mmCIF file of C-alpha atoms in Angstrom:
data_model
loop_
_atom_site.group_PDB
_atom_site.id
_atom_site.type_symbol
_atom_site.label_atom_id
_atom_site.label_comp_id
_atom_site.label_asym_id
_atom_site.label_seq_id
_atom_site.Cartn_x
_atom_site.Cartn_y
_atom_site.Cartn_z
ATOM 1 C CA GLY A 1025 37.354 -46.661 -84.713
ATOM 2 C CA GLU A 1026 36.614 -44.454 -81.733
ATOM 3 C CA ASN A 1027 35.295 -46.355 -78.748
ATOM 4 C CA VAL A 1028 34.748 -45.706 -75.038
ATOM 5 C CA GLU A 1029 34.268 -48.644 -72.703
ATOM 6 C CA GLN A 1030 32.654 -48.066 -69.304
ATOM 7 C CA HIS A 1031 32.502 -50.287 -66.204
ATOM 8 C CA PRO A 1032 30.610 -51.336 -64.227
ATOM 9 C CA SER A 1033 27.225 -51.256 -65.919
ATOM 10 C CA THR A 1034 25.484 -51.247 -62.527
ATOM 11 C CA LEU A 1035 26.794 -50.118 -59.152
ATOM 12 C CA SER A 1036 24.999 -50.280 -55.824
ATOM 13 C CA VAL A 1037 26.451 -48.571 -52.729
ATOM 14 C CA GLN A 1038 25.301 -47.630 -49.258
ATOM 15 C CA GLU A 1039 24.710 -43.983 -48.516
ATOM 16 C CA GLY A 1040 27.960 -42.410 -47.370
ATOM 17 C CA ASP A 1041 30.177 -44.861 -49.239
ATOM 18 C CA SER A 1042 32.311 -43.967 -52.259
ATOM 19 C CA ALA A 1043 31.543 -44.919 -55.851
ATOM 20 C CA VAL A 1044 34.062 -45.327 -58.658
ATOM 21 C CA ILE A 1045 33.267 -45.642 -62.351
ATOM 22 C CA LYS A 1046 36.001 -46.429 -64.870
ATOM 23 C CA CYS A 1047 36.312 -45.745 -68.580
ATOM 24 C CA THR A 1048 38.818 -46.612 -71.278
ATOM 25 C CA TYR A 1049 39.104 -44.843 -74.613
ATOM 26 C CA SER A 1050 40.659 -46.065 -77.832
ATOM 27 C CA ASP A 1051 41.473 -42.855 -79.745
ATOM 28 C CA SER A 1052 44.843 -41.526 -78.603
ATOM 29 C CA ALA A 1053 43.934 -38.119 -80.085
ATOM 30 C CA SER A 1054 41.098 -37.700 -77.558
ATOM 31 C CA ASN A 1055 41.708 -34.640 -75.405
ATOM 32 C CA TYR A 1056 38.408 -33.810 -73.696
ATOM 33 C CA PHE A 1057 36.647 -36.140 -71.243
ATOM 34 C CA PRO A 1058 33.263 -35.097 -69.836
ATOM 35 C CA TRP A 1059 31.010 -36.970 -67.435
ATOM 36 C CA TYR A 1060 27.228 -36.661 -67.716
ATOM 37 C CA LYS A 1061 24.580 -37.559 -65.161
ATOM 38 C CA GLN A 1062 21.117 -38.529 -66.368
ATOM 39 C CA GLU A 1063 18.364 -38.905 -63.804
ATOM 40 C CA LEU A 1064 15.315 -40.957 -64.706
ATOM 41 C CA GLY A 1065 13.244 -39.160 -67.335
ATOM 42 C CA LYS A 1066 15.630 -36.180 -67.424
ATOM 43 C CA ARG A 1067 18.229 -34.790 -69.770
ATOM 44 C CA PRO A 1068 21.928 -35.676 -69.488
ATOM 45 C CA GLN A 1069 23.796 -32.927 -67.659
ATOM 46 C CA LEU A 1070 27.518 -32.312 -67.353
ATOM 47 C CA ILE A 1071 28.806 -32.863 -63.826
ATOM 48 C CA ILE A 1072 32.553 -32.618 -64.365
ATOM 49 C CA ASP A 1073 35.055 -32.688 -67.205
ATOM 50 C CA ILE A 1074 38.796 -32.931 -67.658
ATOM 51 C CA ARG A 1075 41.183 -32.059 -70.440
ATOM 52 C CA SER A 1076 44.207 -34.061 -71.456
ATOM 53 C CA ASN A 1077 46.713 -31.595 -70.002
ATOM 54 C CA VAL A 1078 45.409 -32.255 -66.467
ATOM 55 C CA GLY A 1079 45.674 -35.448 -64.435
ATOM 56 C CA GLU A 1080 43.017 -34.810 -61.832
ATOM 57 C CA LYS A 1081 40.143 -32.428 -61.182
ATOM 58 C CA LYS A 1082 37.891 -32.148 -58.152
ATOM 59 C CA ASP A 1083 34.597 -30.408 -57.494
ATOM 60 C CA GLN A 1084 33.258 -30.914 -53.970
ATOM 61 C CA ARG A 1085 32.292 -34.607 -53.670
ATOM 62 C CA ILE A 1086 33.182 -35.577 -57.227
ATOM 63 C CA ALA A 1087 36.580 -35.994 -58.833
ATOM 64 C CA VAL A 1088 37.894 -37.239 -62.114
ATOM 65 C CA THR A 1089 41.325 -38.719 -62.812
ATOM 66 C CA LEU A 1090 42.967 -39.221 -66.187
ATOM 67 C CA ASN A 1091 45.811 -41.546 -67.147
ATOM 68 C CA LYS A 1092 46.728 -40.647 -70.729
ATOM 69 C CA THR A 1093 49.337 -43.364 -71.050
ATOM 70 C CA ALA A 1094 46.872 -46.095 -70.182
ATOM 71 C CA LYS A 1095 43.957 -44.257 -71.845
ATOM 72 C CA HIS A 1096 41.907 -44.584 -68.669
ATOM 73 C CA PHE A 1097 39.774 -42.056 -66.829
ATOM 74 C CA SER A 1098 37.647 -42.495 -63.746
ATOM 75 C CA LEU A 1099 34.881 -40.754 -61.817
ATOM 76 C CA HIS A 1100 35.000 -40.799 -58.024
ATOM 77 C CA ILE A 1101 32.006 -39.814 -55.907
ATOM 78 C CA THR A 1102 32.574 -39.601 -52.160
ATOM 79 C CA GLU A 1103 29.990 -39.520 -49.366
ATOM 80 C CA THR A 1104 27.278 -40.696 -51.736
ATOM 81 C CA GLN A 1105 23.707 -39.539 -51.187
ATOM 82 C CA PRO A 1106 20.399 -40.968 -52.465
ATOM 83 C CA GLU A 1107 20.135 -38.066 -54.930
ATOM 84 C CA ASP A 1108 23.332 -39.323 -56.601
ATOM 85 C CA SER A 1109 21.272 -42.249 -57.907
ATOM 86 C CA ALA A 1110 21.237 -41.886 -61.701
ATOM 87 C CA VAL A 1111 22.902 -43.130 -64.872
ATOM 88 C CA TYR A 1112 26.401 -41.756 -65.403
ATOM 89 C CA PHE A 1113 27.968 -41.583 -68.862
ATOM 90 C CA CYS A 1114 31.633 -41.010 -69.544
ATOM 91 C CA ALA A 1115 32.561 -39.577 -72.912
ATOM 92 C CA ALA A 1116 35.531 -38.553 -75.006
ATOM 93 C CA SER A 1117 36.151 -36.273 -77.940
ATOM 94 C CA ARG A 1118 39.223 -35.627 -80.027
ATOM 95 C CA ALA A 1119 40.996 -32.446 -80.962
ATOM 96 C CA GLY A 1120 39.532 -31.101 -84.185
ATOM 97 C CA GLY A 1121 36.633 -33.550 -84.086
ATOM 98 C CA PHE A 1122 32.911 -32.852 -84.068
ATOM 99 C CA LYS A 1123 31.839 -35.910 -82.133
ATOM 100 C CA THR A 1124 31.382 -36.811 -78.494
ATOM 101 C CA ILE A 1125 31.712 -40.586 -78.033
ATOM 102 C CA PHE A 1126 29.733 -41.892 -75.063
ATOM 103 C CA GLY A 1127 30.363 -44.917 -72.899
ATOM 104 C CA ALA A 1128 27.514 -47.374 -72.350
ATOM 105 C CA GLY A 1129 26.594 -45.860 -68.978
ATOM 106 C CA THR A 1130 26.655 -46.913 -65.330
ATOM 107 C CA ARG A 1131 23.450 -47.140 -63.346
ATOM 108 C CA LEU A 1132 24.297 -46.041 -59.791
ATOM 109 C CA PHE A 1133 21.988 -46.919 -56.912
ATOM 110 C CA VAL A 1134 22.621 -45.289 -53.533
ATOM 111 C CA LYS A 1135 20.766 -47.085 -50.763
ATOM 112 C CA ALA A 1136 19.653 -45.022 -47.785
ATOM 113 C CA ASP B 1028 19.196 -18.312 -70.607
ATOM 114 C CA THR B 1029 21.117 -21.610 -70.421
ATOM 115 C CA GLU B 1030 18.366 -23.836 -71.694
ATOM 116 C CA VAL B 1031 17.717 -25.856 -74.780
ATOM 117 C CA THR B 1032 13.992 -26.124 -75.393
ATOM 118 C CA GLN B 1033 12.435 -28.988 -77.332
ATOM 119 C CA THR B 1034 8.889 -29.452 -78.568
ATOM 120 C CA PRO B 1035 6.833 -31.517 -78.459
ATOM 121 C CA LYS B 1036 7.700 -33.462 -75.303
ATOM 122 C CA HIS B 1037 5.745 -36.475 -76.525
ATOM 123 C CA LEU B 1038 4.748 -37.508 -80.028
ATOM 124 C CA VAL B 1039 2.823 -40.517 -81.285
ATOM 125 C CA MET B 1040 2.708 -41.036 -85.015
ATOM 126 C CA GLY B 1041 1.774 -43.660 -87.541
ATOM 127 C CA MET B 1042 4.185 -44.974 -90.126
ATOM 128 C CA THR B 1043 2.628 -42.840 -92.874
ATOM 129 C CA ASN B 1044 2.578 -39.581 -90.941
ATOM 130 C CA LYS B 1045 4.817 -36.547 -91.382
ATOM 131 C CA LYS B 1046 5.806 -34.678 -88.225
ATOM 132 C CA SER B 1047 8.584 -32.406 -87.011
ATOM 133 C CA LEU B 1048 10.584 -32.036 -83.829
ATOM 134 C CA LYS B 1049 11.748 -28.562 -82.883
ATOM 135 C CA CYS B 1050 14.682 -27.324 -80.835
ATOM 136 C CA GLU B 1051 15.631 -23.810 -79.769
ATOM 137 C CA GLN B 1052 18.565 -22.307 -77.871
ATOM 138 C CA HIS B 1053 19.441 -18.697 -77.098
ATOM 139 C CA MET B 1054 22.930 -19.179 -75.721
ATOM 140 C CA GLY B 1055 24.629 -18.071 -78.928
ATOM 141 C CA HIS B 1056 25.978 -21.572 -79.519
ATOM 142 C CA ARG B 1057 26.940 -22.187 -83.132
ATOM 143 C CA ALA B 1058 26.988 -25.981 -82.912
ATOM 144 C CA MET B 1059 23.760 -27.954 -82.603
ATOM 145 C CA TYR B 1060 23.150 -31.689 -82.521
ATOM 146 C CA TRP B 1061 20.469 -34.321 -82.787
ATOM 147 C CA TYR B 1062 20.898 -37.463 -80.708
ATOM 148 C CA LYS B 1063 18.732 -40.562 -80.475
ATOM 149 C CA GLN B 1064 18.512 -42.394 -77.157
ATOM 150 C CA LYS B 1065 16.965 -45.798 -76.661
ATOM 151 C CA ALA B 1066 16.068 -47.037 -73.181
ATOM 152 C CA LYS B 1067 19.113 -47.881 -71.030
ATOM 153 C CA LYS B 1068 21.497 -46.835 -73.812
ATOM 154 C CA PRO B 1069 23.774 -43.816 -74.295
ATOM 155 C CA PRO B 1070 22.836 -40.970 -76.634
ATOM 156 C CA GLU B 1071 23.666 -41.864 -80.235
ATOM 157 C CA LEU B 1072 24.748 -39.046 -82.529
ATOM 158 C CA MET B 1073 22.603 -38.467 -85.616
ATOM 159 C CA PHE B 1074 23.503 -35.030 -87.000
ATOM 160 C CA VAL B 1075 25.849 -32.130 -86.284
ATOM 161 C CA TYR B 1076 25.272 -28.584 -87.494
ATOM 162 C CA SER B 1077 27.978 -25.958 -87.251
ATOM 163 C CA TYR B 1078 27.221 -22.376 -88.225
ATOM 164 C CA GLU B 1079 23.896 -23.562 -89.643
ATOM 165 C CA LYS B 1080 25.580 -26.002 -92.021
ATOM 166 C CA LEU B 1081 25.321 -29.771 -91.773
ATOM 167 C CA SER B 1082 28.752 -31.063 -90.746
ATOM 168 C CA ILE B 1083 28.013 -34.666 -89.853
ATOM 169 C CA ASN B 1084 25.319 -37.133 -90.856
ATOM 170 C CA GLU B 1085 25.964 -40.415 -89.086
ATOM 171 C CA SER B 1086 24.483 -42.502 -91.908
ATOM 172 C CA VAL B 1087 20.986 -41.722 -90.702
ATOM 173 C CA PRO B 1088 18.124 -43.025 -92.914
ATOM 174 C CA SER B 1089 16.562 -40.410 -95.173
ATOM 175 C CA ARG B 1090 13.251 -40.710 -93.338
ATOM 176 C CA PHE B 1091 14.932 -38.348 -90.848
ATOM 177 C CA SER B 1092 15.587 -34.930 -92.373
ATOM 178 C CA PRO B 1093 17.316 -32.217 -90.315
ATOM 179 C CA GLU B 1094 17.014 -28.507 -90.911
ATOM 180 C CA CYS B 1095 18.712 -25.507 -89.324
ATOM 181 C CA PRO B 1096 16.729 -22.375 -90.287
ATOM 182 C CA ASN B 1097 18.936 -20.062 -88.214
ATOM 183 C CA SER B 1098 21.557 -20.137 -85.460
ATOM 184 C CA SER B 1099 18.944 -20.621 -82.725
ATOM 185 C CA LEU B 1100 16.668 -23.230 -84.280
ATOM 186 C CA LEU B 1101 17.055 -26.849 -85.244
ATOM 187 C CA ASN B 1102 14.316 -29.044 -86.676
ATOM 188 C CA LEU B 1103 14.065 -32.748 -87.352
ATOM 189 C CA HIS B 1104 11.483 -33.682 -89.965
ATOM 190 C CA LEU B 1105 10.081 -37.189 -89.717
ATOM 191 C CA HIS B 1106 8.423 -39.144 -92.505
ATOM 192 C CA ALA B 1107 7.540 -42.802 -93.017
ATOM 193 C CA LEU B 1108 9.133 -43.876 -89.775
ATOM 194 C CA GLN B 1109 9.340 -47.446 -88.527
ATOM 195 C CA PRO B 1110 8.358 -48.747 -85.064
ATOM 196 C CA GLU B 1111 12.062 -49.265 -84.279
ATOM 197 C CA ASP B 1112 12.517 -45.500 -84.582
ATOM 198 C CA SER B 1113 10.608 -45.088 -81.331
ATOM 199 C CA ALA B 1114 13.049 -43.436 -78.920
ATOM 200 C CA LEU B 1115 13.899 -40.261 -77.036
ATOM 201 C CA TYR B 1116 15.257 -37.640 -79.435
ATOM 202 C CA LEU B 1117 17.610 -35.227 -77.759
ATOM 203 C CA CYS B 1118 18.733 -31.904 -79.135
ATOM 204 C CA ALA B 1119 21.960 -30.397 -77.828
ATOM 205 C CA SER B 1120 24.116 -27.364 -78.397
ATOM 206 C CA SER B 1121 27.689 -26.462 -77.562
ATOM 207 C CA GLN B 1122 29.665 -23.252 -77.452
ATOM 208 C CA VAL B 1123 32.859 -24.958 -78.529
ATOM 209 C CA LEU B 1124 32.783 -26.938 -81.738
ATOM 210 C CA ARG B 1125 35.944 -28.920 -82.322
ATOM 211 C CA PRO B 1126 36.000 -30.745 -80.001
ATOM 212 C CA PRO B 1127 32.427 -30.142 -78.850
ATOM 213 C CA GLY B 1128 33.101 -29.225 -75.236
ATOM 214 C CA GLU B 1129 30.143 -29.242 -72.852
ATOM 215 C CA LEU B 1130 26.907 -30.365 -74.483
ATOM 216 C CA PHE B 1131 23.731 -28.641 -73.290
ATOM 217 C CA PHE B 1132 20.857 -31.055 -73.813
ATOM 218 C CA GLY B 1133 17.178 -30.359 -74.114
ATOM 219 C CA GLU B 1134 14.675 -32.506 -72.200
ATOM 220 C CA GLY B 1135 13.988 -34.490 -75.332
ATOM 221 C CA SER B 1136 11.023 -35.470 -77.462
ATOM 222 C CA ARG B 1137 9.750 -38.956 -76.726
ATOM 223 C CA LEU B 1138 8.614 -40.457 -80.018
ATOM 224 C CA THR B 1139 6.377 -43.485 -80.389
ATOM 225 C CA VAL B 1140 5.827 -44.899 -83.875
ATOM 226 C CA LEU B 1141 2.811 -47.163 -84.209
#
């Protein structure tokens, strides 16, 4: 069935360092890959997304890369700041499907 | 208005009670969702409504009963819940349906079942 694996489950970095979170999906028909950030006690919010016809997308300090052949996609955060501390979820959905399949989440700690 | 509004924010109920969670959006989205989120876990899909019709029920127990009275409102009726149903219940909507595209989540209703 559809599955998204996410690593690592916890990531601790120093302020100013980069953070990388990796995900693997199982459904080769997946064509939309969003990333959500959920701060403590808050709602998940989309921070960046990528579609299967694009290999990389960047928005200021965050970027996402997609390798369709390997079914991998990754989130890169540069120059991390304490306010980047949150849980990050990768997700995938397939063409024609109703569902968004979430990864297990990565808890990111940015130490000042 | 780019918000999804959920009420109540907190709810405590006994196992014999009947209560309802409410969700409202005014973005013109025709797809609405109920998710359940346990602590330190990802959101887990429960129901999908598209154009006010139930499209997906992820084998959710009948003690949870969804309702979509119109394109802006989504309810979740609760009856005879179990303590393990205690969780954060998130409503979401999306402009694009298949696949869902960006999900706009509400702040959630935190449910405690005693």
